mmCIF file of C-alpha atoms in Angstrom:
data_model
loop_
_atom_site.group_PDB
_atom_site.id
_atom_site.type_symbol
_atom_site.label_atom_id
_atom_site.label_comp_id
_atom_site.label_asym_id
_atom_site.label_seq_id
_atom_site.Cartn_x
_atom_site.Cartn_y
_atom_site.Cartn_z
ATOM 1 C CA UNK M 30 4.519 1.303 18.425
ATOM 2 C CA UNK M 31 6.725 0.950 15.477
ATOM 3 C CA UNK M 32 6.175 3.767 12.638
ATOM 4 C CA UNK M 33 6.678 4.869 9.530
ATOM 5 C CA UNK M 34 6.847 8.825 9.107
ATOM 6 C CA UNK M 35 6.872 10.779 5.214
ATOM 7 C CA UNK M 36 7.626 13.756 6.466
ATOM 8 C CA UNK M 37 6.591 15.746 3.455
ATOM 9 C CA UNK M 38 3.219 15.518 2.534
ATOM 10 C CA UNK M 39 3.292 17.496 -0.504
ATOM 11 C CA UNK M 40 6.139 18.336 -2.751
ATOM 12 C CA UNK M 41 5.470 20.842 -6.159
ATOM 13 C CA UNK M 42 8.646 20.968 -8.459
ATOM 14 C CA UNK M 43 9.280 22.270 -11.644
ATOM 15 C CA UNK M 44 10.328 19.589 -14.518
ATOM 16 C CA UNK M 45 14.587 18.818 -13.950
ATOM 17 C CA UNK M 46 14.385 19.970 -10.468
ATOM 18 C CA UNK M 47 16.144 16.972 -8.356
ATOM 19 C CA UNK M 48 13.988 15.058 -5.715
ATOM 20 C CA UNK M 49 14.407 13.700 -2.306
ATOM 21 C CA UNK M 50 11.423 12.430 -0.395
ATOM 22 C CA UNK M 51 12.064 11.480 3.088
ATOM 23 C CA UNK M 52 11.091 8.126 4.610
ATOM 24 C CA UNK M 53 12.006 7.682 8.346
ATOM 25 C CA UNK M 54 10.843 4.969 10.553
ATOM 26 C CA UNK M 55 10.887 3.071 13.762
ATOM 27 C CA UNK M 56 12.139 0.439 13.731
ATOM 28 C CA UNK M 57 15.022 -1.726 15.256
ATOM 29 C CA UNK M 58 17.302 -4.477 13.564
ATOM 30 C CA UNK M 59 16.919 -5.862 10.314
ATOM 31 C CA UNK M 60 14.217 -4.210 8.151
ATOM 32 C CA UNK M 61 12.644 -4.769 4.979
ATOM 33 C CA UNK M 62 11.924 -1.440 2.684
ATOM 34 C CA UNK M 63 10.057 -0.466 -0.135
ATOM 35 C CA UNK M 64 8.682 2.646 -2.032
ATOM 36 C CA UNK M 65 5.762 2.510 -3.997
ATOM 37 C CA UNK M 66 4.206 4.430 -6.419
ATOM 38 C CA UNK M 67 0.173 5.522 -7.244
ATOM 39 C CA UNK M 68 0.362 7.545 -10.897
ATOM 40 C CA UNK M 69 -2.855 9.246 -11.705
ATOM 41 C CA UNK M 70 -5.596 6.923 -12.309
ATOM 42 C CA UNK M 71 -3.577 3.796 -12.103
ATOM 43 C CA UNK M 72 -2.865 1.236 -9.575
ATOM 44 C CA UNK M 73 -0.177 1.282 -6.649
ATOM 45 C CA UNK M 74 2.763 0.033 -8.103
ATOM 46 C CA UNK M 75 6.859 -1.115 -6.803
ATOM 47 C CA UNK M 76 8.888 1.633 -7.376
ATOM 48 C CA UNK M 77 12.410 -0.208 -5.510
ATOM 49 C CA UNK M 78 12.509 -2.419 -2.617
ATOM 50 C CA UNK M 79 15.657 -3.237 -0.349
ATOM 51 C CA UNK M 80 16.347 -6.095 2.122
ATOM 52 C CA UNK M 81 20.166 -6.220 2.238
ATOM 53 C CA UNK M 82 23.456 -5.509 0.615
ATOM 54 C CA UNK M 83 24.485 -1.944 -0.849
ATOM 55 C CA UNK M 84 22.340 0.579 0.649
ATOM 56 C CA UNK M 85 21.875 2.430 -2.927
ATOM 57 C CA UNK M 86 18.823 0.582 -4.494
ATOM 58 C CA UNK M 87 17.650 1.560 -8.197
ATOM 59 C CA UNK M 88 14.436 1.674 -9.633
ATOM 60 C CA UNK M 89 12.485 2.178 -12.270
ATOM 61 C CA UNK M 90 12.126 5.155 -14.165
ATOM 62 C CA UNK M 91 15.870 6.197 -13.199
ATOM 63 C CA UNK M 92 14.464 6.506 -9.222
ATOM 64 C CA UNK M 93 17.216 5.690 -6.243
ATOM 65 C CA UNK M 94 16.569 4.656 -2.827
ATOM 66 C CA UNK M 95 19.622 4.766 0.320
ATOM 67 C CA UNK M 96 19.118 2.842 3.006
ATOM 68 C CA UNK M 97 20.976 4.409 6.103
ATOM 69 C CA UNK M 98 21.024 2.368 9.225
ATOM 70 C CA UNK M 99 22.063 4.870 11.651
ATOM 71 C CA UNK M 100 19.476 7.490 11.011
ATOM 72 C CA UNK M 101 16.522 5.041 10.507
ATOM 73 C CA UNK M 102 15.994 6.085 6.870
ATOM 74 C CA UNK M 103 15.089 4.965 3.281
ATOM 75 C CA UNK M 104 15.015 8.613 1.587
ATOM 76 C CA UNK M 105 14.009 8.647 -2.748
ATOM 77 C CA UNK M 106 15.453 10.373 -4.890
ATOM 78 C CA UNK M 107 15.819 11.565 -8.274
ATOM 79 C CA UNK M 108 18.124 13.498 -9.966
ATOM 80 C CA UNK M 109 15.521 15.292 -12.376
ATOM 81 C CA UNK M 110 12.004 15.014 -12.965
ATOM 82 C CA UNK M 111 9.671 15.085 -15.104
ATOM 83 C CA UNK M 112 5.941 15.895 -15.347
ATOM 84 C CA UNK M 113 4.917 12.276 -15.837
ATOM 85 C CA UNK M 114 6.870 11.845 -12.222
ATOM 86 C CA UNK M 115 3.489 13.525 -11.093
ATOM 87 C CA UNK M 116 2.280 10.803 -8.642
ATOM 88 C CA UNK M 117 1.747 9.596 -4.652
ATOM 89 C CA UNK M 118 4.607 7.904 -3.476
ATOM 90 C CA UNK M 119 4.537 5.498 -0.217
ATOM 91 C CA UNK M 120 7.470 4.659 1.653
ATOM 92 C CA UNK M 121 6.630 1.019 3.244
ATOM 93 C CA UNK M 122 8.534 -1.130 6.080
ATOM 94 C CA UNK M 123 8.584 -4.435 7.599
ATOM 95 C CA UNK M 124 10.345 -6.629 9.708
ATOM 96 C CA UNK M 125 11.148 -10.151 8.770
ATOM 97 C CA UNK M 126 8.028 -12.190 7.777
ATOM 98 C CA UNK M 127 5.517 -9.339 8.893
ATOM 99 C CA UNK M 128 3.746 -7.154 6.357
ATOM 100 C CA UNK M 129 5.245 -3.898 5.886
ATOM 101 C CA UNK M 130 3.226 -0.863 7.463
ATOM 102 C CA UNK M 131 3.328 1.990 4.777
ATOM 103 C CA UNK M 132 3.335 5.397 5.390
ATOM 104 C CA UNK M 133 0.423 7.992 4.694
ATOM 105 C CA UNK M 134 2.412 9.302 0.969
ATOM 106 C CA UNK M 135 3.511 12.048 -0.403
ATOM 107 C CA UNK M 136 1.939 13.496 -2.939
ATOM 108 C CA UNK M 137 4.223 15.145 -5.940
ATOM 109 C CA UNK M 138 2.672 17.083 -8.308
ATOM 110 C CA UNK M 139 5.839 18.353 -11.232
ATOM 111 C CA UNK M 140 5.291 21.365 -13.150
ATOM 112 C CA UNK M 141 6.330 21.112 -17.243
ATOM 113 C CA UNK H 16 -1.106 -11.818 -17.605
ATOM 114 C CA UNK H 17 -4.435 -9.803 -16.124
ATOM 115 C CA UNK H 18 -3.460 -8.156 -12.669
ATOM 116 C CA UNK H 19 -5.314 -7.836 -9.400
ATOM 117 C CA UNK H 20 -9.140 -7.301 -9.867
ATOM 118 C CA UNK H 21 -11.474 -6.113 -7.598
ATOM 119 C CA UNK H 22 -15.465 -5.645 -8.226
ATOM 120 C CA UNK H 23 -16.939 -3.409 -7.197
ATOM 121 C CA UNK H 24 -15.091 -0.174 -8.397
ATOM 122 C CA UNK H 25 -17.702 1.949 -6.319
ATOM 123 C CA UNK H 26 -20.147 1.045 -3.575
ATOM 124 C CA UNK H 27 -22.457 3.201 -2.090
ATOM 125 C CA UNK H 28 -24.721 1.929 0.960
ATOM 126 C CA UNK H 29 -27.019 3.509 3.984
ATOM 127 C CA UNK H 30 -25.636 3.062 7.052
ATOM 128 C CA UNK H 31 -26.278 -0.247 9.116
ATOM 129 C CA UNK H 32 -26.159 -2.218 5.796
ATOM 130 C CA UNK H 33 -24.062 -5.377 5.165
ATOM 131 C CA UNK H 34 -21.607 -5.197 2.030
ATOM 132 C CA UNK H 35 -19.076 -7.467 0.584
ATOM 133 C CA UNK H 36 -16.146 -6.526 -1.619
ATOM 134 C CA UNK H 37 -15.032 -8.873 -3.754
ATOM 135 C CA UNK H 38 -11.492 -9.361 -5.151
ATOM 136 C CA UNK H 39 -9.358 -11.615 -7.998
ATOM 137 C CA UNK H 40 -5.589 -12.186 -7.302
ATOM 138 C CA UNK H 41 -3.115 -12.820 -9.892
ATOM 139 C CA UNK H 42 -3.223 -16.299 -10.773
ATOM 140 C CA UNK H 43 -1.175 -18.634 -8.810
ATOM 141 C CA UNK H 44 -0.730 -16.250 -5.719
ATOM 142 C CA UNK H 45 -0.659 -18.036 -2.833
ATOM 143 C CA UNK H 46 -0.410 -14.580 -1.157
ATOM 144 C CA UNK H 47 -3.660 -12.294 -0.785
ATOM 145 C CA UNK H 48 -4.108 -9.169 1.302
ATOM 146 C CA UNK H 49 -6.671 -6.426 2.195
ATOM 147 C CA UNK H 50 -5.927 -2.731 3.093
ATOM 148 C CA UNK H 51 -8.015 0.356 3.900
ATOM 149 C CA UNK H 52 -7.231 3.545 2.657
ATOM 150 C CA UNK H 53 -8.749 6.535 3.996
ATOM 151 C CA UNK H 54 -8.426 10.135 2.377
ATOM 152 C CA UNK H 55 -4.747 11.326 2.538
ATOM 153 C CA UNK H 56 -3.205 8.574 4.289
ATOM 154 C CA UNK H 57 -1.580 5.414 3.129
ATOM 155 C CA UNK H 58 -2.878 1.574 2.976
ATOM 156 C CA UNK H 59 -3.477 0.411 5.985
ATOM 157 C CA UNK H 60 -3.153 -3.445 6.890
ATOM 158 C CA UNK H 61 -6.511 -5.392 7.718
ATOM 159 C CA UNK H 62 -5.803 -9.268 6.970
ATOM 160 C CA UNK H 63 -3.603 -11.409 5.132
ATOM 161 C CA UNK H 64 -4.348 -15.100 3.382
ATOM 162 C CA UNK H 65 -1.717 -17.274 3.037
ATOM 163 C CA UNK H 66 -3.674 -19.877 0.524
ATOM 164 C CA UNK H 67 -6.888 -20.458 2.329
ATOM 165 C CA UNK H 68 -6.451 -19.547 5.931
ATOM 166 C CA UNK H 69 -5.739 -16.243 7.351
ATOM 167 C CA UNK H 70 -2.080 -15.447 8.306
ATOM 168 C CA UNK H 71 -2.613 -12.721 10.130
ATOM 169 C CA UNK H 72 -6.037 -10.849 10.727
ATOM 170 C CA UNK H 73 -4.396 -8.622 13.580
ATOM 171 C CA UNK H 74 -5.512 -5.320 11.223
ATOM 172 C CA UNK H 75 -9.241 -6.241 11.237
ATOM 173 C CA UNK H 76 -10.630 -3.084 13.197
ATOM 174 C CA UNK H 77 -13.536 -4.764 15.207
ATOM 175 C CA UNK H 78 -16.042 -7.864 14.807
ATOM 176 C CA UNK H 79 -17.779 -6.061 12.306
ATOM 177 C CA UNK H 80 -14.938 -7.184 9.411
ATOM 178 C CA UNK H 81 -14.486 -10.424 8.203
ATOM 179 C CA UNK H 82 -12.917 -12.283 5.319
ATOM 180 C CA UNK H 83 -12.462 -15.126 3.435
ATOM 181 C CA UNK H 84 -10.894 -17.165 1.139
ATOM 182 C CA UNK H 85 -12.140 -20.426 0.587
ATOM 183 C CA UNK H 86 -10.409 -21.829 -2.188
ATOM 184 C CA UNK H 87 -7.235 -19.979 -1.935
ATOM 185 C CA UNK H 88 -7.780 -17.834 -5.082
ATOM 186 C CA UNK H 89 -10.780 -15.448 -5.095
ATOM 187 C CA UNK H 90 -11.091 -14.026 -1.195
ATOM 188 C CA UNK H 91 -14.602 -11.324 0.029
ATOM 189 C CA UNK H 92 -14.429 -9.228 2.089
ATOM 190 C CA UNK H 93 -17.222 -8.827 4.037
ATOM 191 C CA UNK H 94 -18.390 -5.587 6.563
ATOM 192 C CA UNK H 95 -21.540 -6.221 8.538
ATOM 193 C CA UNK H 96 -23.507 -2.876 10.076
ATOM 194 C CA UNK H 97 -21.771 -0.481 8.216
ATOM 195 C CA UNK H 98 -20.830 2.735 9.656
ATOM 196 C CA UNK H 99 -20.267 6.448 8.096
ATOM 197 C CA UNK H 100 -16.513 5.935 9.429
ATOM 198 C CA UNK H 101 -15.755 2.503 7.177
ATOM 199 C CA UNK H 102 -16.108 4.911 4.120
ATOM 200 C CA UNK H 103 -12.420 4.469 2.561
ATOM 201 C CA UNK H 104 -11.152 2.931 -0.611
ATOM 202 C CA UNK H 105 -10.482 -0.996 0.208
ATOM 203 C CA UNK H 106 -7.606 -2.549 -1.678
ATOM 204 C CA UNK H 107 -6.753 -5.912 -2.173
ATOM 205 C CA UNK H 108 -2.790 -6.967 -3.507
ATOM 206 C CA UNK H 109 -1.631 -10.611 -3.971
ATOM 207 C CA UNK H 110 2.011 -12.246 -4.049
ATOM 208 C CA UNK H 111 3.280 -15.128 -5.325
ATOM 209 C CA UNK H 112 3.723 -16.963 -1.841
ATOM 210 C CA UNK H 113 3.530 -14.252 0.770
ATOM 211 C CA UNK H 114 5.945 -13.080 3.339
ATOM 212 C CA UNK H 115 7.755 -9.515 4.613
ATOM 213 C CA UNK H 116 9.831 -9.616 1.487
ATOM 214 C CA UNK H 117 7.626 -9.791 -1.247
ATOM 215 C CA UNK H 118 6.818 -7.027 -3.881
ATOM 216 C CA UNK H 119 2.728 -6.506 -3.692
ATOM 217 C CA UNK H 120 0.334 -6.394 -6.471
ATOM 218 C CA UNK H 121 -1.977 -4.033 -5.951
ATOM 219 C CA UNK H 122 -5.794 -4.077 -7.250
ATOM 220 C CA UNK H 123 -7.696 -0.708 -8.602
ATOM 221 C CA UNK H 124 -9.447 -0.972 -5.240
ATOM 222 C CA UNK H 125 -12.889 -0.185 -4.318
ATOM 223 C CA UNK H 126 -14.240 2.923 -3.257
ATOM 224 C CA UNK H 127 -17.252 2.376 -0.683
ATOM 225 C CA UNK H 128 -19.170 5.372 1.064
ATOM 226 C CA UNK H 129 -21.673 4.797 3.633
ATOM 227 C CA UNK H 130 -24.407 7.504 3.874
#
C-alpha cells in the first residue's frame, strides 16, 4: 500500500535553531507533494506544494521544501525559527488526479 | 472572501445515535472533501465531491457513512449508529475544481465524541 511516513513525531527547538522535518513516502513515478501547516487554534493551511520543475520549492514564512527523487523524499526546512513557527506540520502526497494521503504530522513546539 | 465553514464546532452524542455534520465551501468550489482526524495522526481521506456527485467515496470506512451534496455547494455528512470509535475531529476542505494538484482549503472542523 502506498505511504506516507513523518518520521519525527515531535521536534522541540530553541528560537534560530535551523529545521528539517522529514517526509518520506511510497510511492513510484510522478508524484504530487505538499506540506501543510495547523498553527495553534487555526485552520490547516498550504505551507508549499511541488508538482514539477526545480526540486527546491519556497514557501511562506521563509519555509523550503526539496524534492529528491531517488530517496523518495520531500524533507522542510528552515534555516531559523521562531516561536510563532510553533505548529503541526503534515507532509501530504498524491499521484496524478488522486487525492493526496497525508501523513500523521509532526508536531513542533519552538522555545523563545 | 469567508473560508471553509463547518457547523457544528463540537458534537457530543450516546452511542447508536445518528448525526450529521454539516459543512460550507468557499464559494465557487467545484471541489469539496471530507477527512477524519483522529488524535495524533493526520487527515485521513473519506469522500470527495466533484460538484454534485461523489468522485471518489473509496475512504468511507463502512455503510454506516454517507454524504452528500446536492446542489454542489453546501455537502452533510451524515454517520448512522454511531460508535465510541467514530469519535475524531471531521474536516471538510474545498478547491476551486478538484484534482491531485490542487492546494486544499481546510474548514475549522468538527470535533464529535460519542459516549
Amino acid at each position: 500500500a502506498q505511504s506516507v511516513s513523518q518520521h519525527n513525531h515531535h521536534v522541540i527547538l530553541s528560537e534560530a535553531a535551523s529545521l528539517e522535518l522529514g517526509c518520506n513516502y511510497s510511492y513510484g513515478g510522478t508524484v504530487n507533494l505538499f506540506w501543510y501547516v495547523q498553527y495553534p487554534g487555526q485552520h490547516l493551511q498550504l505551507l508549499l506544494k511541488y508538482f514539477s520543475g526545480d526540486p527546491l520549492v519556497k514557501g511562506i514564512k521563509g519555509f523550503e521544501a526539496e524534492f529528491i527523487k531517488s530517496k523518495f523524499s520531500f524533507n522542510l526546512r528552515k534555516p531559523s525559527v521562531q516561536w510563532s513557527d510553533t505548529a503541526e506540520y503534515f507532509c501530504a502526497v498524491g499521484k496524478g488526479s488522486y487525492i493526496p494521503t497525508f501523513g500523521r504530522g509532526t508536531s513542533l513546539i519552538v522555545h523563545p | 472572501g469567508a473560508g471553509v465553514s463547518q457547523t457544528p464546532s463540537n458534537k457530543v452524542t450516546e452511542k447508536g445515535k445518528y448525526v450529521e455534520l454539516r459543512c460550507d465551501p468557499i464559494s465557487g468550489h467545484t471541489a469539496l472533501y471530507w477527512y477524519r482526524q483522529s488524535l495524533g495522526q493526520g487527515p485521513e481521506f473519506l469522500i470527495y465531491f466533484q460538484g454534485t456527485g461523489a468522485a471518489d467515496d473509496s475512504g468511507l470506512p463502512n455503510d454506516r457513512f454517507f454524504a452528500v451534496r446536492p446542489e454542489g455547494s453546501v455537502s452533510t455528512l451524515k454517520i448512522q449508529r454511531t460508535e465510541r470509535g467514530d469519535s475524531a475531529v471531521y474536516l471538510c476542505a474545498s478547491s476551486l475544481t478538484g484534482g491531485g494538484q490542487e492546494t486544499q482549503y481546510f474548514g475549522p472542523g468538527t470535533r464529535l465524541l460519542v459516549l
